Every structure is written in C-alpha cells, then in structure tokens.
CSV table of C-alpha atoms in Angstrom, one decimal:
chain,number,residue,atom,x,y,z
A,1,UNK,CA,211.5,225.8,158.9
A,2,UNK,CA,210.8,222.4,157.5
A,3,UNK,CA,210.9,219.1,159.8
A,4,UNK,CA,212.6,215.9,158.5
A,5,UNK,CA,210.8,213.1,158.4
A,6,UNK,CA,212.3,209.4,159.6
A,7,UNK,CA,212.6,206.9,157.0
A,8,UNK,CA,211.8,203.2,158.7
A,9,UNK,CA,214.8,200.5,157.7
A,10,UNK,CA,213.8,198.0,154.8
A,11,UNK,CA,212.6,194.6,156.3
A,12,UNK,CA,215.0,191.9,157.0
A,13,UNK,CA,215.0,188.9,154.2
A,14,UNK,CA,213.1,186.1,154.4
A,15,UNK,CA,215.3,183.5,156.0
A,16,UNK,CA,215.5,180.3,153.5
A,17,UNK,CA,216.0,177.3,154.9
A,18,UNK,CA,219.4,175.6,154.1
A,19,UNK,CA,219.2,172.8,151.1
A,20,UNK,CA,219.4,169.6,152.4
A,21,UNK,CA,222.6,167.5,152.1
A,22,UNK,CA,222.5,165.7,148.6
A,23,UNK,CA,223.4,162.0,149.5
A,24,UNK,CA,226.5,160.3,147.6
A,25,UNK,CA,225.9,157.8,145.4
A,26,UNK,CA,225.0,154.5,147.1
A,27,UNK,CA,224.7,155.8,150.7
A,28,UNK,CA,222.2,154.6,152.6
A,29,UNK,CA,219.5,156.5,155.1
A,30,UNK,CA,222.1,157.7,157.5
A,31,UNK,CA,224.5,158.5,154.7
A,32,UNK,CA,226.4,155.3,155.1
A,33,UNK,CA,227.7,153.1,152.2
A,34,UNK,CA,225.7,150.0,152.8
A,35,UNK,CA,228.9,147.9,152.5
A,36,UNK,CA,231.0,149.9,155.4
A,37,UNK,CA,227.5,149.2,157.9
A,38,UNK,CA,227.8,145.3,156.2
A,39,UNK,CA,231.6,145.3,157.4
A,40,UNK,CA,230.8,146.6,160.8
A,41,UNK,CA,227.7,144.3,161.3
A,42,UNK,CA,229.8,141.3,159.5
A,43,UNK,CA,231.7,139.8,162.6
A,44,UNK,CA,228.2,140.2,164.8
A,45,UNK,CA,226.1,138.6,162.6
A,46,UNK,CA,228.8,135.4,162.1
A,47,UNK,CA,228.9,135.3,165.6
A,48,UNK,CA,225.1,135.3,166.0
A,49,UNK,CA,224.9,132.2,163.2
A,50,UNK,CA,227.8,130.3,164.9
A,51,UNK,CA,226.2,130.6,168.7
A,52,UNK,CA,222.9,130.7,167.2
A,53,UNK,CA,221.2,129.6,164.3
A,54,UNK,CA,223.4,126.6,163.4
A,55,UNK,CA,222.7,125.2,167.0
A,56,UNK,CA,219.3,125.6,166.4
A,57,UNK,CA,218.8,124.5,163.1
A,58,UNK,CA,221.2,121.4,163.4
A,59,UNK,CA,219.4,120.8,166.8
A,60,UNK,CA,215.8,120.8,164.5
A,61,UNK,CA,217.5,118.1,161.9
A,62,UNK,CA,219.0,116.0,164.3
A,63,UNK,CA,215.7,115.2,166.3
A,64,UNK,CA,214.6,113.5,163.1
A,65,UNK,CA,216.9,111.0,163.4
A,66,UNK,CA,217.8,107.6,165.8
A,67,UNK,CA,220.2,107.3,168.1
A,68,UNK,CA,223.1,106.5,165.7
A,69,UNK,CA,222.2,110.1,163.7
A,70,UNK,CA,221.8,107.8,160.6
A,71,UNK,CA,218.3,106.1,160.7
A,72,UNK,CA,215.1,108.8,159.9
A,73,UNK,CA,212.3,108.8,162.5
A,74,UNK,CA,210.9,111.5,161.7
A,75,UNK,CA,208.3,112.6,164.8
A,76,UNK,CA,209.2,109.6,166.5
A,77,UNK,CA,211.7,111.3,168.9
A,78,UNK,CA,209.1,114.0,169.9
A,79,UNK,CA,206.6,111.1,170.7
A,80,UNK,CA,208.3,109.8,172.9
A,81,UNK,CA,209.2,113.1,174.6
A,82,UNK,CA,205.3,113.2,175.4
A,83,UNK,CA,205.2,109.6,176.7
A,84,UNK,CA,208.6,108.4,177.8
A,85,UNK,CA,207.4,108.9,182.2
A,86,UNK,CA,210.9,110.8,183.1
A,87,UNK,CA,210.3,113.1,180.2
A,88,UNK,CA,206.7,114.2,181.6
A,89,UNK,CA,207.8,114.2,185.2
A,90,UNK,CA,210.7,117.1,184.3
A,91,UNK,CA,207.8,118.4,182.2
A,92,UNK,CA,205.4,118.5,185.1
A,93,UNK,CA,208.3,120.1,187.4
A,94,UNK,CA,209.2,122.5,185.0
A,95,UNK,CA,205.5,124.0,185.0
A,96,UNK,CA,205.9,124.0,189.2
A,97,UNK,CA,209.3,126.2,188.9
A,98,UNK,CA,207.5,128.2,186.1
A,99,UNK,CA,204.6,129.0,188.5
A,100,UNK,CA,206.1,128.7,191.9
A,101,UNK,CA,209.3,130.3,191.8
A,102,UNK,CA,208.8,133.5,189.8
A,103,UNK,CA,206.0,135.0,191.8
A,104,UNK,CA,207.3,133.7,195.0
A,105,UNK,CA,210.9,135.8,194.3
A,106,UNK,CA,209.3,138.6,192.6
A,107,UNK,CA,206.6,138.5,195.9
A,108,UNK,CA,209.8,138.6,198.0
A,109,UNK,CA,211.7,140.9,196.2
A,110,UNK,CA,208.5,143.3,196.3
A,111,UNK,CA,207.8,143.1,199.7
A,112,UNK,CA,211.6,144.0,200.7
A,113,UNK,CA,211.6,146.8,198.4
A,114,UNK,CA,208.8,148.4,200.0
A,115,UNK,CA,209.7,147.5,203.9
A,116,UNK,CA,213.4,149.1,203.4
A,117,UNK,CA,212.4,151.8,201.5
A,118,UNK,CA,212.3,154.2,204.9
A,119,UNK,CA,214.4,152.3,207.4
A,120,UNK,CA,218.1,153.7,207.6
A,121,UNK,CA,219.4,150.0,207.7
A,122,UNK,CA,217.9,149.2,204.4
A,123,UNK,CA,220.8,149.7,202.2
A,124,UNK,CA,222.7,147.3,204.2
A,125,UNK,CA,219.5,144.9,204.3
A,126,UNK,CA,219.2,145.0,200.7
A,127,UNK,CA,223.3,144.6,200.3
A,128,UNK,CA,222.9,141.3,202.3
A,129,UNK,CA,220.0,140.2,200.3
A,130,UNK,CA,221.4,140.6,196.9
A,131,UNK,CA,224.9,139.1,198.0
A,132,UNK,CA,223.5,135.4,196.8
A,133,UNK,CA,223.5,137.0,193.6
A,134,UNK,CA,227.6,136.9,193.4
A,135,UNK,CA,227.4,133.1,194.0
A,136,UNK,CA,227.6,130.7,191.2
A,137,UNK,CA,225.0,127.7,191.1
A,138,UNK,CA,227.4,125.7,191.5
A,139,UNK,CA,228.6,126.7,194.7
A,140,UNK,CA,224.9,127.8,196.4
A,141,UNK,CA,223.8,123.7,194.9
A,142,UNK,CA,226.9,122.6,197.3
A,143,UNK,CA,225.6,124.8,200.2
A,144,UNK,CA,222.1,123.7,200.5
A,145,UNK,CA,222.9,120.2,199.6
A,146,UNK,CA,224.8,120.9,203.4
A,147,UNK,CA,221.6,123.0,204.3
A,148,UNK,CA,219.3,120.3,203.8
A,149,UNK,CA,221.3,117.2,205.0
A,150,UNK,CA,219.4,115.0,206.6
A,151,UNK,CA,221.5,114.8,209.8
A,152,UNK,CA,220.6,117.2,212.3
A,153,UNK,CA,223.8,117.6,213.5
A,154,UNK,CA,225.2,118.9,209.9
A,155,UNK,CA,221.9,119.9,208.3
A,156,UNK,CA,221.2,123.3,209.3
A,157,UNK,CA,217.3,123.2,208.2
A,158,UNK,CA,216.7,119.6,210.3
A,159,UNK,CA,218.8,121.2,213.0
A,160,UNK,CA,216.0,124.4,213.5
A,161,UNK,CA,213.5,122.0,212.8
A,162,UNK,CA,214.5,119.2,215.3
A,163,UNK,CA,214.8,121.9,217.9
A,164,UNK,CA,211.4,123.4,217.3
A,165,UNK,CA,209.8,119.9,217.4
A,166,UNK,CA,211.7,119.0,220.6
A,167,UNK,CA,210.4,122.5,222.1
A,168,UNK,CA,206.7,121.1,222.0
A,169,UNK,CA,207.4,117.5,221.8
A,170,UNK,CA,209.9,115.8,224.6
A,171,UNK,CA,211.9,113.1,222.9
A,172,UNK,CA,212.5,109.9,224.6
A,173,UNK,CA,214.6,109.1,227.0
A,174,UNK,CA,216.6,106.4,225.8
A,175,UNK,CA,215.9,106.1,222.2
A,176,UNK,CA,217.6,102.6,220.8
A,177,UNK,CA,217.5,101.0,224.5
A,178,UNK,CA,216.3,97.4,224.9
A,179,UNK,CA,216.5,94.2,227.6
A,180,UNK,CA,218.9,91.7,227.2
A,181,UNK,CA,218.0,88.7,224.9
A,182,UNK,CA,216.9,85.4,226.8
A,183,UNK,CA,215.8,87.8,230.1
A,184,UNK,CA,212.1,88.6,231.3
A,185,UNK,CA,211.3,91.3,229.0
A,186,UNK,CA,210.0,90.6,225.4
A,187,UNK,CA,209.2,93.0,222.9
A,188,UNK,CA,205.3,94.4,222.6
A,189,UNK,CA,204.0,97.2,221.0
A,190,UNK,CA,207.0,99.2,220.8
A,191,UNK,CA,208.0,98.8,224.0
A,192,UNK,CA,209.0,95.7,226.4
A,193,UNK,CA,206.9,93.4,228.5
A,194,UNK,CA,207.6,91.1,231.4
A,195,UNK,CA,206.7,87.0,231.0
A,196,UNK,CA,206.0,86.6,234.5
A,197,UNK,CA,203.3,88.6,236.9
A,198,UNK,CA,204.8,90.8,239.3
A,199,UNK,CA,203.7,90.6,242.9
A,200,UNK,CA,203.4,92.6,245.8
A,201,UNK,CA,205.6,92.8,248.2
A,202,UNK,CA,208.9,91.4,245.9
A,203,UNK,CA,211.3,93.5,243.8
A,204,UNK,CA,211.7,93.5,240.0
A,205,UNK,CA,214.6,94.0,238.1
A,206,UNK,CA,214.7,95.3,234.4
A,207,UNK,CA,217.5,95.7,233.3
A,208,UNK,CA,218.2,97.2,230.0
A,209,UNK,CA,221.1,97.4,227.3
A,210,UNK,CA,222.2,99.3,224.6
A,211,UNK,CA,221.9,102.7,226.7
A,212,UNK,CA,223.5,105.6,224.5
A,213,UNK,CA,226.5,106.9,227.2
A,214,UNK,CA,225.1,110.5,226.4
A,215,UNK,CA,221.8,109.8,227.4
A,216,UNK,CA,223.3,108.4,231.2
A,217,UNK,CA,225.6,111.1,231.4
A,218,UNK,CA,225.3,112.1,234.8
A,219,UNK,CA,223.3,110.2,235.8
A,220,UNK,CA,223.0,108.6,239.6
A,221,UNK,CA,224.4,104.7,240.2
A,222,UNK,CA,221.3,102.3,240.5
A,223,UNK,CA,220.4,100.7,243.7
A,224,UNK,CA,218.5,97.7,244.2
A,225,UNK,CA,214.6,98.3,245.2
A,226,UNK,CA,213.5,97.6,248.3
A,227,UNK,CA,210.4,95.2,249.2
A,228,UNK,CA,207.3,97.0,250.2
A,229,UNK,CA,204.3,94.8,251.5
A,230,UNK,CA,201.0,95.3,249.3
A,231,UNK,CA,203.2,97.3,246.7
A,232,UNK,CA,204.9,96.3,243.7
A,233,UNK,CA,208.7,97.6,243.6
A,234,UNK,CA,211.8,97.4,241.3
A,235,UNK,CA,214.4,98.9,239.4
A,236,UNK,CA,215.1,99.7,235.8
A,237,UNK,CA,219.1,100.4,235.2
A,238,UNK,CA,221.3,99.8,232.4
A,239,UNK,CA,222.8,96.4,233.1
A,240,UNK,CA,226.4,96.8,231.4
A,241,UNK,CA,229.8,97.7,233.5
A,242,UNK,CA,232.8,100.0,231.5
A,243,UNK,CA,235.6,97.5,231.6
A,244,UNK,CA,234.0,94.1,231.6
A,245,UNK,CA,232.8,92.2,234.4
A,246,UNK,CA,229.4,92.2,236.2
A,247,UNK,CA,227.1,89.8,236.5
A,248,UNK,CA,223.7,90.0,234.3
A,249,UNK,CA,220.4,91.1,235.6
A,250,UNK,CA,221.9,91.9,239.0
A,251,UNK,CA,223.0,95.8,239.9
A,252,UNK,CA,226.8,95.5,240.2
A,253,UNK,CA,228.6,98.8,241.6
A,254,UNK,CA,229.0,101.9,238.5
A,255,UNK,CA,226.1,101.0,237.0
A,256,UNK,CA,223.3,103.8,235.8
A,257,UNK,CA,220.0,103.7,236.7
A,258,UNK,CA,218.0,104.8,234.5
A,259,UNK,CA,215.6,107.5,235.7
A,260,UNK,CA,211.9,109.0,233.8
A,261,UNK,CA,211.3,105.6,232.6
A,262,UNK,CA,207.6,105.1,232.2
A,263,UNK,CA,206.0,101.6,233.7
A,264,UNK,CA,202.9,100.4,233.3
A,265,UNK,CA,200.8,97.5,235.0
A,266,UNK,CA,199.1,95.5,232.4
A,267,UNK,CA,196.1,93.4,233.0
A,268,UNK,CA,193.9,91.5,230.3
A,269,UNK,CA,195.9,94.3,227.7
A,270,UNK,CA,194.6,97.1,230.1
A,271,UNK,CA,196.4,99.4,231.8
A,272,UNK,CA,195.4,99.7,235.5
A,273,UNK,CA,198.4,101.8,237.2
A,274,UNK,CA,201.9,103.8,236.2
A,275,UNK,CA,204.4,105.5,237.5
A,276,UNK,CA,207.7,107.0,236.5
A,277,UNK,CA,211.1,105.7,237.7
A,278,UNK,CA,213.1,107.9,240.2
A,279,UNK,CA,216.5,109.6,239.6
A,280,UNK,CA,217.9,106.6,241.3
A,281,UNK,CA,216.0,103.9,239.1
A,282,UNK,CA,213.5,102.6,241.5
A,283,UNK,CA,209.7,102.6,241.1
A,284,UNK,CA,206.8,102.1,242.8
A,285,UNK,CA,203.4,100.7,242.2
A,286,UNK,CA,199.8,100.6,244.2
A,287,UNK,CA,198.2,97.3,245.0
A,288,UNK,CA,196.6,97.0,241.7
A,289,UNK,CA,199.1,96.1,239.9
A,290,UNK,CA,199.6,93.0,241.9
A,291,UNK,CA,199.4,90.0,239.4
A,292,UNK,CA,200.1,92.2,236.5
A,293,UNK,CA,202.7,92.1,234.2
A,294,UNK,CA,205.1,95.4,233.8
A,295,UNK,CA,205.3,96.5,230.7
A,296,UNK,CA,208.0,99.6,229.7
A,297,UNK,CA,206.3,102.0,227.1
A,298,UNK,CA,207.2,102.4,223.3
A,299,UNK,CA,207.7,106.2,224.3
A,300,UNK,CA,211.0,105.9,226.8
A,301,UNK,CA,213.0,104.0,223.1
A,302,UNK,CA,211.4,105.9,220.5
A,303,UNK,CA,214.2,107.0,218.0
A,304,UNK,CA,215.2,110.3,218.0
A,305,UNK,CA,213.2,112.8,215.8
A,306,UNK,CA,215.6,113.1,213.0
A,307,UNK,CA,213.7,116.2,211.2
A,308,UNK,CA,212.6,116.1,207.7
A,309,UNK,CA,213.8,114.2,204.1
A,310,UNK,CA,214.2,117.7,203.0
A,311,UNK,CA,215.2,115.8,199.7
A,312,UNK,CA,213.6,113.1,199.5
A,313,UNK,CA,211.1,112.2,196.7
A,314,UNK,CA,208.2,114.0,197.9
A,315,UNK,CA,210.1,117.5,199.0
A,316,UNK,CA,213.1,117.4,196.5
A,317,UNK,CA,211.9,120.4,194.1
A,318,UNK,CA,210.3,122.5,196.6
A,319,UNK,CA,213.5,122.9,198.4
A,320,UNK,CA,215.1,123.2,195.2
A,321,UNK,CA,213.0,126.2,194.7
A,322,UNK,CA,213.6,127.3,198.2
A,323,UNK,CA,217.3,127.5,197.3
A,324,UNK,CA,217.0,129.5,194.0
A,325,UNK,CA,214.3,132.0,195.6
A,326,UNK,CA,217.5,132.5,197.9
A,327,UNK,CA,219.4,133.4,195.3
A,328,UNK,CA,217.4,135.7,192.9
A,329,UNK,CA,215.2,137.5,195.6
A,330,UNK,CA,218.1,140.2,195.9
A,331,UNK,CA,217.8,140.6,192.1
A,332,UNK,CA,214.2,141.2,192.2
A,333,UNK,CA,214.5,143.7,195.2
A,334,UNK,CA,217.1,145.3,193.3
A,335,UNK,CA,215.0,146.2,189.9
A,336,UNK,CA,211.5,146.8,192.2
A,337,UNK,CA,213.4,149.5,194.3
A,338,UNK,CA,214.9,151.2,191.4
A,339,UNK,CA,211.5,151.2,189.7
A,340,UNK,CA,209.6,152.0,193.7
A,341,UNK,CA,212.5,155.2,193.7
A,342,UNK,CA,210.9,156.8,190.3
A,343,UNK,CA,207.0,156.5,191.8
A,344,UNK,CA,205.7,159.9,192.3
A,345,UNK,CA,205.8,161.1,195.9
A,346,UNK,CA,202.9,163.2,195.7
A,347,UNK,CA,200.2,160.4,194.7
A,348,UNK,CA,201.4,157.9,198.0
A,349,UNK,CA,201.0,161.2,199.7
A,350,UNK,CA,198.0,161.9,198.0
A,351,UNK,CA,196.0,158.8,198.6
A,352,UNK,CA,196.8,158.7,202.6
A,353,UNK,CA,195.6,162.4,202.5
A,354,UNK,CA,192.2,160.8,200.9
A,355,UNK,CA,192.4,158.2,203.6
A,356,UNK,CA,193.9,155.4,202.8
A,357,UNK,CA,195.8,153.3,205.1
A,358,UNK,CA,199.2,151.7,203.8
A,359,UNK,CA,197.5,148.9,202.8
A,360,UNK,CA,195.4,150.2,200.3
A,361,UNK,CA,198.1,152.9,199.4
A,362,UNK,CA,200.6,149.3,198.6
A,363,UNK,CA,197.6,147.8,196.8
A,364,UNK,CA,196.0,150.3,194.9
A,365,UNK,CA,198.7,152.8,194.3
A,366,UNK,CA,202.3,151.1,194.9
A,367,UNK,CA,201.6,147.9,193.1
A,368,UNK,CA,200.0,149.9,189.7
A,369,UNK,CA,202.3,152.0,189.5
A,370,UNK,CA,205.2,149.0,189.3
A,371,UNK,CA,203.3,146.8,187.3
A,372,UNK,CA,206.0,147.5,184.3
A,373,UNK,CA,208.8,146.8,186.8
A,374,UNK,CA,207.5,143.4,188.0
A,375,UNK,CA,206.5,142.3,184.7
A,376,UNK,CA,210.3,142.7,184.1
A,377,UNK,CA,211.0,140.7,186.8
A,378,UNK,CA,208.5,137.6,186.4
A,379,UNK,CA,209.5,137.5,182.7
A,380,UNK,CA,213.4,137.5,183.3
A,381,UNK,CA,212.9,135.0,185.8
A,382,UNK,CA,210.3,132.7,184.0
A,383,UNK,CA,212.9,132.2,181.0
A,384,UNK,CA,215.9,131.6,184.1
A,385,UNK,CA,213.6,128.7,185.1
A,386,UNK,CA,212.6,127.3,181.8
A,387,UNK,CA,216.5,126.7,181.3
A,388,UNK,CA,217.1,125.7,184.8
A,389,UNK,CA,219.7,122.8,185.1
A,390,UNK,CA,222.8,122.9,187.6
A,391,UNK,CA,220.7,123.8,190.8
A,392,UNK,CA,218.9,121.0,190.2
A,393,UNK,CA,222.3,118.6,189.1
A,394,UNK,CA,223.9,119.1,192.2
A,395,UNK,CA,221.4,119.6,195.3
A,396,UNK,CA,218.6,116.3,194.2
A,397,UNK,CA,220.6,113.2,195.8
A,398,UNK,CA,221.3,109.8,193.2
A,399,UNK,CA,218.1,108.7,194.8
A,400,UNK,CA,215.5,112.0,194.1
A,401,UNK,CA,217.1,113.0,191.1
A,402,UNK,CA,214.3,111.3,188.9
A,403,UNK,CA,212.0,113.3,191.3
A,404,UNK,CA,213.5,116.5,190.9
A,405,UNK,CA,213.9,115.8,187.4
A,406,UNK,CA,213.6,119.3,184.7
A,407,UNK,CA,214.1,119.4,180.9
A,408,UNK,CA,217.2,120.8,180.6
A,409,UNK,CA,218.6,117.8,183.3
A,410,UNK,CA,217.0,115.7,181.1
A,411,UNK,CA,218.0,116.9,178.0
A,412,UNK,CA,221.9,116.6,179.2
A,413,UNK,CA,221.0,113.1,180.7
A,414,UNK,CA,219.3,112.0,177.3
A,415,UNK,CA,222.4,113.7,175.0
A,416,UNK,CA,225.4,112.6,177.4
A,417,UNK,CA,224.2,110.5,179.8
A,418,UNK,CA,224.0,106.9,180.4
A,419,UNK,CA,221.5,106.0,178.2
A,420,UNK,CA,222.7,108.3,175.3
A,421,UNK,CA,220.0,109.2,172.6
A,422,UNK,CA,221.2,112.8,171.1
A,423,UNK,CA,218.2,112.6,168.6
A,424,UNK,CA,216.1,112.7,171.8
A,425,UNK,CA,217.9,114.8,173.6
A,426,UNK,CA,217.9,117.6,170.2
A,427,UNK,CA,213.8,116.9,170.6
A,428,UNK,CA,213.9,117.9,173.7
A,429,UNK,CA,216.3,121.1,173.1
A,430,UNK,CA,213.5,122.3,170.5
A,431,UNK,CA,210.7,121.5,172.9
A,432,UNK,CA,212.5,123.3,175.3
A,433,UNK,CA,213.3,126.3,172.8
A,434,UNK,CA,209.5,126.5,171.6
A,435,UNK,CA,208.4,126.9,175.3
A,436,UNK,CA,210.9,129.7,175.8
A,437,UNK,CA,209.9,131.3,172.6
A,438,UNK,CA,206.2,132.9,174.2
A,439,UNK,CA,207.9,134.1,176.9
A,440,UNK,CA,210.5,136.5,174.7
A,441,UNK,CA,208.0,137.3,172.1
A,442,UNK,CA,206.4,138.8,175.5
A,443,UNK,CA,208.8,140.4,176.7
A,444,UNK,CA,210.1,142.2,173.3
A,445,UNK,CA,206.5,143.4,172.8
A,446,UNK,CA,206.5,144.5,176.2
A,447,UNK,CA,210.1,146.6,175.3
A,448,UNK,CA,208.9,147.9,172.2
A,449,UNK,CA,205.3,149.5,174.1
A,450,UNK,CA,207.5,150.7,176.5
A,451,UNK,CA,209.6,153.1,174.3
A,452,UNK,CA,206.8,154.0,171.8
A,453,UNK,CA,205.1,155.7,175.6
C-alpha cells in the first residue's frame, strides 16, 4: 500500500510597494498648482501689507522728515527721542512696567494656581480672578481713577488706608478749629497761645471758632469754670450760637464745649503742667502753672489724615501697575493651571516620599516643570506692556500725566497732540517697534523648540 505524500502550497508573492503618485505638471510639493495656493494666500498676504508692512515702512520714511513731512532731517528726529526729557522719562517708565509688572502678574498668577489647585472653592476663586480680564481698559482706567481718588470718602484705597492709620494713630479733635481774631489766643507752633499769664485762683476763657458741627455732635453745653484758690481754671467751648446772637468770648446758653482738648502751661517756652478738658469744657491746672501762659496744642487742630496721593507724581505708575496686575493676574493663573494640570502626579508624589516638604516640592519640582508655561506668560505680557497706552491715558490725572508718561502715550501725544510733530512721533513708533522686536524673536524661537521636542 503506498502512502501519499503532502505537497506544501507555493509561497505567497512578494508584495511590491504601490508606485508613487506621478505629480501633474506644475504642481507643487503637496500636489497643488502654485497659482490655486497663490489665490488662496492672495487676500492674507494683502491684508498683512495693508495692516502691516506699509505702516511700518511709511512709519520708517516719515521719521526722516520735519514736522511739515517736507523738510529731510535725517537722524535728527531720533536724537531728540534720546534727549528731548519727556521722551526719556516714558522711556525710563517703560523699563519699570517691563520689569515690574510681568513678574509681579506672572508671580501672582503662579501662586494662585498652585494654592487653588486642591481647594473645592478654587474654580470659583479663579472665575472671580480672571473676571477683570472681560473689562476693557477703558472701563478698569475709569474704575481705579475712582479707586485711587484722593478723597477718602470716594477713594476706596485712601478710605482702607485712612482707617488703618486712624486705628494706630488718633486724629485730632477738632481739625480746622481756631480763636477768634483780635481775642487772647495767637497762633504758635501749630497750635494757639494766650498774651496774658494766667493766674491762680481766676477763670480763663478760650473760646474757639470754626468747630466742624460733626466734630460737636453730641456733645454737652459748656459751663463757665469755676474759681479754685491756688489753681488755675477755665473753659475751652466753641464760641458761636445757631441762629445769630451771643455775645463773644462769653458762654451764652447752646453752646458746645469742647471736651479732650489738650492745655499746656508754658513758661520761658517750657512746659511745666497739662491736663485735658472735661466733657463739659472745663479744665484744671496745679499751682505751677500760675504765671504761665496757656497754650492749646498743634495736635487738638491737626487736619484730618487724608490718606495718600495715590497719583501724584511720585506714586502715579506704581498704581498704574497696581491696576493692570489686577487685570492680567486672572490670565496668568489661567495659562499656569492649565500647564500645573499636565505636571506628572507621580514626581510631586515622589519628591514628598524622598522628603521634601511643599516648599521644596514648589521650588524644585513645580516651578521646573512650568518653566515653558511661565515663559509664555512673562513674554505675552512683556510685549502687552511695551505697547501699553490707554491705562495709563485715563487713570494719571492732567497734573501726573508727564510722570506716568510711556512711549506709546507719548508717541500719540507727539503725532496728535498739542505740540504735533508726526516725524517724531513715527521715530518713536520705530523705536518702539525695534524694542518689541527681541521680545517676538524670543518667543518664536521659544515656539519653534517647543514643537521640534
């Protein structure tokens, strides 16, 4: 009996790759017709020369000329951008905004990022935070020009302020008080001082006018001191009657003493005893001061503390600053917790396994690992400030503006303002532009490493 033998199947063919696609005639990389992509690209690229590069290049020729556009100056216009004073004080602010306000919002926005990251609340933290972000300059400049008014009652920052300062310091009684003209007390020092000696045993009036009704509200009628032998006695009250009448430098009926009044006993321009008046505007002295004269101290009429010139030539940009940290620390909280959300949970919980406390698990882990992000951030917001104008417009008063002064303010002052000079003004555009230039060539290098990695 013979066996059959299995025959194995004949191999499979080599599989040949398929012949790559011959290109038409005058089709590009992507098998486009170069003049289809050209049509595409066409109303871009006009758009790009129109917003673009005729401003810039007509901005270049027309700093080369005078005022009139006419007369060729050549580099004069960009001389005097380095010496004209207004010029190098917006030049001079512009490097504080470049520094300051950058790394103080990115600082900011790093340090809520991290703090909300495991609070339930954060999301609503961070909402309120970024809401600045939906106001225009325009309308945040008219808010803290309200912020920083000067008058405590309107001014919300001198209001906090005022009230901390009162909290430690007492303000004065009677701020604005002060004698009658042509009566015993003269100015001194601040405060008042009697022409004549007082003497034991007799009764001094002072009165005083100009009392704020506020600052008397409430307060008891005055009463006439009484003589005490080997004492000196009297009564401060604010000599005026509501309705008319009265007679001057006596105590007629309705009229306020004034109580907490400080008096002093002044001999050879020492001091040698004081006292305080009583609710009812009588005071007492010891025997020393018999023979002295009585003076009332600068403190009981010291104006009111009225806070701080929030924007006044010394403070005008920082609170400038202060206002557009408000505004763009929601946006860098925003990028640094969408870059803090892709950080590898396992390193964080790696390095407190090591032993590291929070602190050195935010400084030597957090922080590396968004270095990309708040490079992102610091260069976004050093090209905002570079161009920053309308903040500046609208919160620095008539009198800071110089102050506060930045180049793009000064470029629209110097182009359309009083003193117009558009040849100027276009110097100062390309200054402005060549300034800004580092900082993008940055920041597309930066791109470009990023999607090579």
């Amino acid at each position: 009996m013979t066996t059959a033998t299995a025959v194995p199947p004949p191999p499979d063919p080599p599989v040949r790759p398929a012949p790559a696609p011959v290109r038409g005639k005058g089709r590009g990389a992507l098998g486009t017709r170069p003049w289809v992509a050209a049509c595409f690209l066409l109303p871009a690229l006009a758009l790009l020369g129109a917003l673009v590069v005729y401003p810039i290049g007509f901005s270049v020729y027309r700093s080369l000329f005078d005022a009139s556009g006419h007369g060729f100056v050549g580099m004069d216009n960009y001389q005097e951008v380095f010496t004209d004073a207004r010029i190098r004080t917006a030049l001079k602010n512009n490097v504080i905004w470049v520094v300051v306000a950058p790394s103080v919002a990115t600082a900011l926005g790093l340090i809520f990022a991290v703090l909300t990251e495991r609070v339930r609340w954060g999301t609503a933290f961070k909402l309120v935070v970024f809401m600045p972000m939906a106001i225009s300059m325009l309308a945040a400049g008219i808010i803290f020009r309200l912020v920083y008014e000067q008058n405590p009652d309107r001014g919300v920052a001198n209001a906090v302020w005022v009230g901390i300062h009162d909290t430690f310091a007492a303000p004065a009684p009677f701020p604005g008080a002060h004698p009658r003209p042509a009566g015993d007390l003269v100015a001194s020092d601040g405060g008042f001082l009697t022409k004549t000696a007082a003497r034991a045993g007799s009764a001094v009036a002072l009165p005083l006018v100009a009392v704020k009704p506020e600052d008397v509200s409430g307060a008891r009628d005055a009463i006439p001191a009484r003589d005490v032998a080997g004492k000196v006695t009297g009564t401060v009250w604010m000599d005026f009657t509501r309705g008319g009448g009265g007679t001057a430098g006596k105590i007629d009926a309705g009229e306020k003493a004034l109580a907490g009044v400080t008096v002093e006993a002044v001999k050879d321009g020492r001091t040698v005893a004081s006292t305080t008046t009583d609710p009812d505007g009588t005071f007492t002295l010891p025997a020393a001061a018999d023979g002295a004269r009585l003076r009332l101290a600068a403190a009981n009429f010291a104006s009111a503390y009225n806070g701080v010139d929030w924007l006044g030539p010394s403070l005008v940009t920082p609170s400038i600053i202060g206002a557009y940290i408000w505004m763009w620390a929601g946006f860098a909280m925003v990028l640094i917790a969408a870059g803090l959300a892709g950080v590898p949970r396992e390193l964080l919980e790696a390095a407190r396994v090591d032993g590291a406390n929070e602190w050195q698990v935010f400084r030597r882990v957090t922080v590396p690992l968004l270095a990309p992000v708040l490079a992102v951030v610091v260069v976004t917001l050093m090209i905002n400030v570079l161009k920053i104008f309308d903040l500046v417009y609208i919160i620095a008063p008539g009198s800071s503006l110089d102050n506060a002064n930045v180049l793009a303010l000064q470029l629209y002052q110097s182009s359309f303002g009083t003193d117009v000079n558009q040849g100027v003004g276009s110097a100062i555009a390309v200054f402005l532009l060549l300034l800004v230039t580092p900082v993008v060539i940055v920041n597309i290098r930066r791109i470009r490493k990023e999607r090579q990695r």
